[in-house]
CSV table of C-alpha atoms in Angstrom, one decimal:
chain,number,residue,atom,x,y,z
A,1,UNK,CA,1.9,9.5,-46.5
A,2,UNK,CA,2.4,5.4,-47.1
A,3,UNK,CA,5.5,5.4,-44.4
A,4,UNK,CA,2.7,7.7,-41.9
A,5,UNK,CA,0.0,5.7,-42.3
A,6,UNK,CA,2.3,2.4,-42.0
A,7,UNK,CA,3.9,4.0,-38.8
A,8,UNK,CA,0.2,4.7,-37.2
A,9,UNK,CA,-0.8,1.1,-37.8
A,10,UNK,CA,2.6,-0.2,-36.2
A,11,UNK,CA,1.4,1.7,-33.3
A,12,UNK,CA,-1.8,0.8,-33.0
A,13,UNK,CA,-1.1,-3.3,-33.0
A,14,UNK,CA,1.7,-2.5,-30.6
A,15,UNK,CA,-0.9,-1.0,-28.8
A,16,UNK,CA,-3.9,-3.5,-28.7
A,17,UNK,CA,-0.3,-6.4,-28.0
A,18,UNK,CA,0.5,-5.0,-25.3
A,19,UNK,CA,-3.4,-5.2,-24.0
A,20,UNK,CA,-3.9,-8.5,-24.7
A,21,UNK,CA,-0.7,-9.8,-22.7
A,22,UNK,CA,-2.4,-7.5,-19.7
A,23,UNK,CA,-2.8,-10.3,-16.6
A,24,UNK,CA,-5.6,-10.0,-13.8
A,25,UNK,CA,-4.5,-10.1,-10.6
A,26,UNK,CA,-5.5,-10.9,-7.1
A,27,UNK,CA,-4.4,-9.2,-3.9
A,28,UNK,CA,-4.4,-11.2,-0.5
A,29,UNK,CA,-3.8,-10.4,2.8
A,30,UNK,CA,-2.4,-11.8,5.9
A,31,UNK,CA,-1.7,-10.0,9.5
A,32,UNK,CA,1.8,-12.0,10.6
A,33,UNK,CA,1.7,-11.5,14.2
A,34,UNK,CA,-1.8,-13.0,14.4
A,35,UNK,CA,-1.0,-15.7,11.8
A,36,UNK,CA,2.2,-17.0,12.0
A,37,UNK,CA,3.6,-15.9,15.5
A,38,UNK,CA,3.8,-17.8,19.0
A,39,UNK,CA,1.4,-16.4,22.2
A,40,UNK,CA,5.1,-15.4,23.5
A,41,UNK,CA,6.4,-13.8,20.2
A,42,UNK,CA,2.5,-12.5,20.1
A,43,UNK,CA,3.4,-11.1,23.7
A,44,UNK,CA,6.9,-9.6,23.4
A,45,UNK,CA,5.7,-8.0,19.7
A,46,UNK,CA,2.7,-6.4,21.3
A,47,UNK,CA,5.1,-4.7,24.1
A,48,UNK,CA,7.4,-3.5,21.2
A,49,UNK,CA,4.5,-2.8,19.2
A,50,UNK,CA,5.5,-4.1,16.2
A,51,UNK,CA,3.0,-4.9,13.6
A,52,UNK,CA,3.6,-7.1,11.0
A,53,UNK,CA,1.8,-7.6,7.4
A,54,UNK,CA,1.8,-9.8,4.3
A,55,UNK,CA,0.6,-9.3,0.9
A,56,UNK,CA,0.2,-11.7,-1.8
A,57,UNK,CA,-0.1,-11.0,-5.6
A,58,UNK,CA,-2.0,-13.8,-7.8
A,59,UNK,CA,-2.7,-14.0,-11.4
A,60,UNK,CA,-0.5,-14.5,-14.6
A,61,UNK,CA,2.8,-13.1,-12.9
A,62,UNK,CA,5.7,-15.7,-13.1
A,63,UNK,CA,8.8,-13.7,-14.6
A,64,UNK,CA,7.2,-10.4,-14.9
A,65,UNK,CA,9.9,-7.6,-14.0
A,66,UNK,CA,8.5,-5.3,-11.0
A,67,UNK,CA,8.5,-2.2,-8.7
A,68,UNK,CA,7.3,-1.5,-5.4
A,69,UNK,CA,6.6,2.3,-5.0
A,70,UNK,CA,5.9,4.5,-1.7
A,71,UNK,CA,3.8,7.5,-1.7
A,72,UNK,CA,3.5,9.8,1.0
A,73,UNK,CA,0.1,11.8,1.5
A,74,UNK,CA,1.0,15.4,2.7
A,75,UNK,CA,-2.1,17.8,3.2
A,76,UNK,CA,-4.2,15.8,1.2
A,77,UNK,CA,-1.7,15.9,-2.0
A,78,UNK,CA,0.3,12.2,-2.8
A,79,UNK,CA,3.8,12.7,-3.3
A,80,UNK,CA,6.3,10.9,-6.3
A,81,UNK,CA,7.3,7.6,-5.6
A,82,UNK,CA,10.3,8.0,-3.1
A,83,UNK,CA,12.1,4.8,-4.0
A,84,UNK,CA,12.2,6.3,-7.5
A,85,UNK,CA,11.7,2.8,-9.0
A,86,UNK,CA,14.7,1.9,-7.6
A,87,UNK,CA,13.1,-1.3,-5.4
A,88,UNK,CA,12.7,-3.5,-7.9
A,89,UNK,CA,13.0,-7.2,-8.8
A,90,UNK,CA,11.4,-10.1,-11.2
A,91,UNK,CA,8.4,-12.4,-9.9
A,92,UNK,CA,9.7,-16.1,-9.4
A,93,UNK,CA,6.5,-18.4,-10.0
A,94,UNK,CA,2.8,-17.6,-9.5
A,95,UNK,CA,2.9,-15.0,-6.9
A,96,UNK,CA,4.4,-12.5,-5.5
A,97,UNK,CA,5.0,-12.3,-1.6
A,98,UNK,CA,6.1,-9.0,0.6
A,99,UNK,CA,6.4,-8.5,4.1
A,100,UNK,CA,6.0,-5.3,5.7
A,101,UNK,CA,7.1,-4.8,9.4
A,102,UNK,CA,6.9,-1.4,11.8
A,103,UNK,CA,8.4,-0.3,14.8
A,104,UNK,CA,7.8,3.1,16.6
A,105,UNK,CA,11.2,4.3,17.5
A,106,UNK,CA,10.0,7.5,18.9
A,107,UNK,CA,7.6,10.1,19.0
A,108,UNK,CA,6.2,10.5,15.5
A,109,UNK,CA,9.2,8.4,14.1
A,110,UNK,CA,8.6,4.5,12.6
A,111,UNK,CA,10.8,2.6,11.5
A,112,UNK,CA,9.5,0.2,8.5
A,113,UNK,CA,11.2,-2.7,7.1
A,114,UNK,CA,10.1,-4.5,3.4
A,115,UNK,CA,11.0,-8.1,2.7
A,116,UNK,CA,10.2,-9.1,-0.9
A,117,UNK,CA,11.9,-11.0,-4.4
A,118,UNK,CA,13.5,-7.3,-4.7
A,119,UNK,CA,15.4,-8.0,-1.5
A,120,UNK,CA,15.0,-6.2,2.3
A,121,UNK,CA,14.4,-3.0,2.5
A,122,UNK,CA,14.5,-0.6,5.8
A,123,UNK,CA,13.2,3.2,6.2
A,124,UNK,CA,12.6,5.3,9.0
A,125,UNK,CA,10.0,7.2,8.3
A,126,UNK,CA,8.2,10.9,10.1
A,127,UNK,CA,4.8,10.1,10.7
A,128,UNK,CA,2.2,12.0,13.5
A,129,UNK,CA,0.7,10.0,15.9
A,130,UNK,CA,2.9,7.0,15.1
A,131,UNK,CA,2.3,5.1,18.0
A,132,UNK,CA,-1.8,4.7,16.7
A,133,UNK,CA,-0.2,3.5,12.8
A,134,UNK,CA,-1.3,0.1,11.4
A,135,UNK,CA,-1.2,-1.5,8.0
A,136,UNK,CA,-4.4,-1.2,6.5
A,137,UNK,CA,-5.2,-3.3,3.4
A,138,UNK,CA,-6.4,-0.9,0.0
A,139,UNK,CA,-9.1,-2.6,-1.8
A,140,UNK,CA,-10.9,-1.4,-4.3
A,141,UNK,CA,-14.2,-1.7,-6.5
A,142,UNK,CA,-12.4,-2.0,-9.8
A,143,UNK,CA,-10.2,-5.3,-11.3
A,144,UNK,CA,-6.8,-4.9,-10.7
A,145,UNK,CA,-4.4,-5.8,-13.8
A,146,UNK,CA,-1.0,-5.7,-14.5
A,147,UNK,CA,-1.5,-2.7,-16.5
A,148,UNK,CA,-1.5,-0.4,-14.2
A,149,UNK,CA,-0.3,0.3,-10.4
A,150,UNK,CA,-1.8,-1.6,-7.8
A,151,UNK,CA,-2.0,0.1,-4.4
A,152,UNK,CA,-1.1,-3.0,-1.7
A,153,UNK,CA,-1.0,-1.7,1.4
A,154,UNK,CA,-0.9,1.5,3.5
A,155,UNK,CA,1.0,2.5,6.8
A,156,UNK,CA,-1.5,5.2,8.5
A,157,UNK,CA,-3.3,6.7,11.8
A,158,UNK,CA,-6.6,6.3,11.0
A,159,UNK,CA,-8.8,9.4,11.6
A,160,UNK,CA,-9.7,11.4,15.0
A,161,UNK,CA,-13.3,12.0,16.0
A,162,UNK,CA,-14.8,13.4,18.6
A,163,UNK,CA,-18.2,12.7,20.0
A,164,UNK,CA,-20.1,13.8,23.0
A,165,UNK,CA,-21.6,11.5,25.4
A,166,UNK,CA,-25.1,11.8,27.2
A,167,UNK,CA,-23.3,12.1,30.4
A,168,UNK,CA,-21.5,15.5,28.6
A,169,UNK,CA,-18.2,13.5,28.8
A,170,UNK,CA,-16.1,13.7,25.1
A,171,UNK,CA,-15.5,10.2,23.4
A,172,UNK,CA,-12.0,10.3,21.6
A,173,UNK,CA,-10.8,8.0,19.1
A,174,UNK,CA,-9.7,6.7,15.9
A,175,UNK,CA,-11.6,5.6,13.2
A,176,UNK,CA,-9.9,2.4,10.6
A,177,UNK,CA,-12.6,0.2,9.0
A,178,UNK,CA,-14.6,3.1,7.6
A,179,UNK,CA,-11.6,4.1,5.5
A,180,UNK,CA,-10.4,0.6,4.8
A,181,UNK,CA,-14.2,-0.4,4.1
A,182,UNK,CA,-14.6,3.0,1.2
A,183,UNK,CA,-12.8,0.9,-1.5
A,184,UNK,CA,-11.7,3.8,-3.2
A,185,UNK,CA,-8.1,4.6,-4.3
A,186,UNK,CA,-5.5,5.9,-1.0
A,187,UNK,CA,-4.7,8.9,-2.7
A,188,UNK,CA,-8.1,9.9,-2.7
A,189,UNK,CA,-9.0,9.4,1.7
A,190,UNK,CA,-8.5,13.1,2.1
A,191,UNK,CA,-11.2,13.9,0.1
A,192,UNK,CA,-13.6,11.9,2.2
A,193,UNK,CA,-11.8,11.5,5.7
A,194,UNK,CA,-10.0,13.8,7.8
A,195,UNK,CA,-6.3,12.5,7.2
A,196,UNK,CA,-3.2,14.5,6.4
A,197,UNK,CA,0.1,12.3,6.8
A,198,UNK,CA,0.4,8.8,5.5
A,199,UNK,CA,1.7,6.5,3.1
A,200,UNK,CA,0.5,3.7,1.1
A,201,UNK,CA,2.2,1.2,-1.5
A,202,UNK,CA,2.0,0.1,-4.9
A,203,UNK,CA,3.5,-2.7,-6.6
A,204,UNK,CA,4.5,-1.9,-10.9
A,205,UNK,CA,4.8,-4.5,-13.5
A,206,UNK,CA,6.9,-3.9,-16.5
């Protein structure tokens, strides 16, 4: 009963340790092409249409091991991690930089590229109506700790609407900022937009 009792408390301080060394962290985010790019690279990157994004991760990082993970969202259901905690590296000071670039390479095909600590990283990907696909940034109403998985980014096609005019002509489009502006968790858009294929990142410290 002693070595039970002694075993429970073990746990327990392991427990409330591994709390306490829990770190706060900031996400930032920064659109490349607009930021960091020449009117001509601006030009020629447009005509491609590359898109290019950067996120940031602040707090009490500096030497903490780490994963980046890629979900896919299939009819409304998020799919295992399909870099199988493979991409992974060690933060090297107080942040955490990764690039994310796309380029449509054919109908419904992008090809992605990742730039991080972890090293480069390049996956074509299936995705429907991938020539309307940005990066959209995933914030949410809750603090973000190292703790648990922080969703960074997502690569998606917004959602199609379809409104009538006075004129009886049909308005077609795409809607981004409403989903971006929900703050609620990627895996949960379906439940509140009309969106079916799409991924979105996370980034997992050890």
């Amino acid at each position: 009963m002693k070595k039970r009792l002694l075993c429970l408390a073990m746990l327990f301080a392991t427990t409330l340790a591994g709390r306490a060394t829990a770190q706060n962290v900031e996400v930032k985010y920064q659109d490349l092409v607009a930021t960091e790019s020449s009117e001509l690279v601006k030009a020629v990157m447009d005509m491609q249409g590359v898109k290019a994004f950067g996120v940031t991760l602040c707090g009490g990082i500096d030497g903490k091991r780490f994963s980046i993970r890629c979900h896919r969202v299939v009819n409304g259901e998020a799919q295992e991690d399909s870099f199988r905690g493979f991409y992974s590296g060690k933060v090297n000071g107080d942040s955490l930089n990764i690039k994310f670039y796309s380029i449509v390479t054919a109908p419904d095909s992008v090809k992605l590229r990742i730039e991080s600590s972890a090293g480069v990283f390049n996956m074509p990907i299936q995705i429907k109506n991938s020539t309307e696909a940005l990066f959209m940034e995933t914030f949410l109403n809750e603090k973000l700790s190292t703790d648990n998985p922080i969703p960074i980014i997502s690569f998606n096609a917004g959602e199609a609407f379809s409104t009538e005019l006075p004129n009886g002509m049909k308005l077609e489009g795409r809607h981004y900022c409403p989903i971006r502006d929900e703050h609620i968790h990627p895996c949960k858009w379906p439940k509140k937009f009309k969106m079916d294929d799409y991924i979105y990142f996370e980034v997992k410290f050890d």
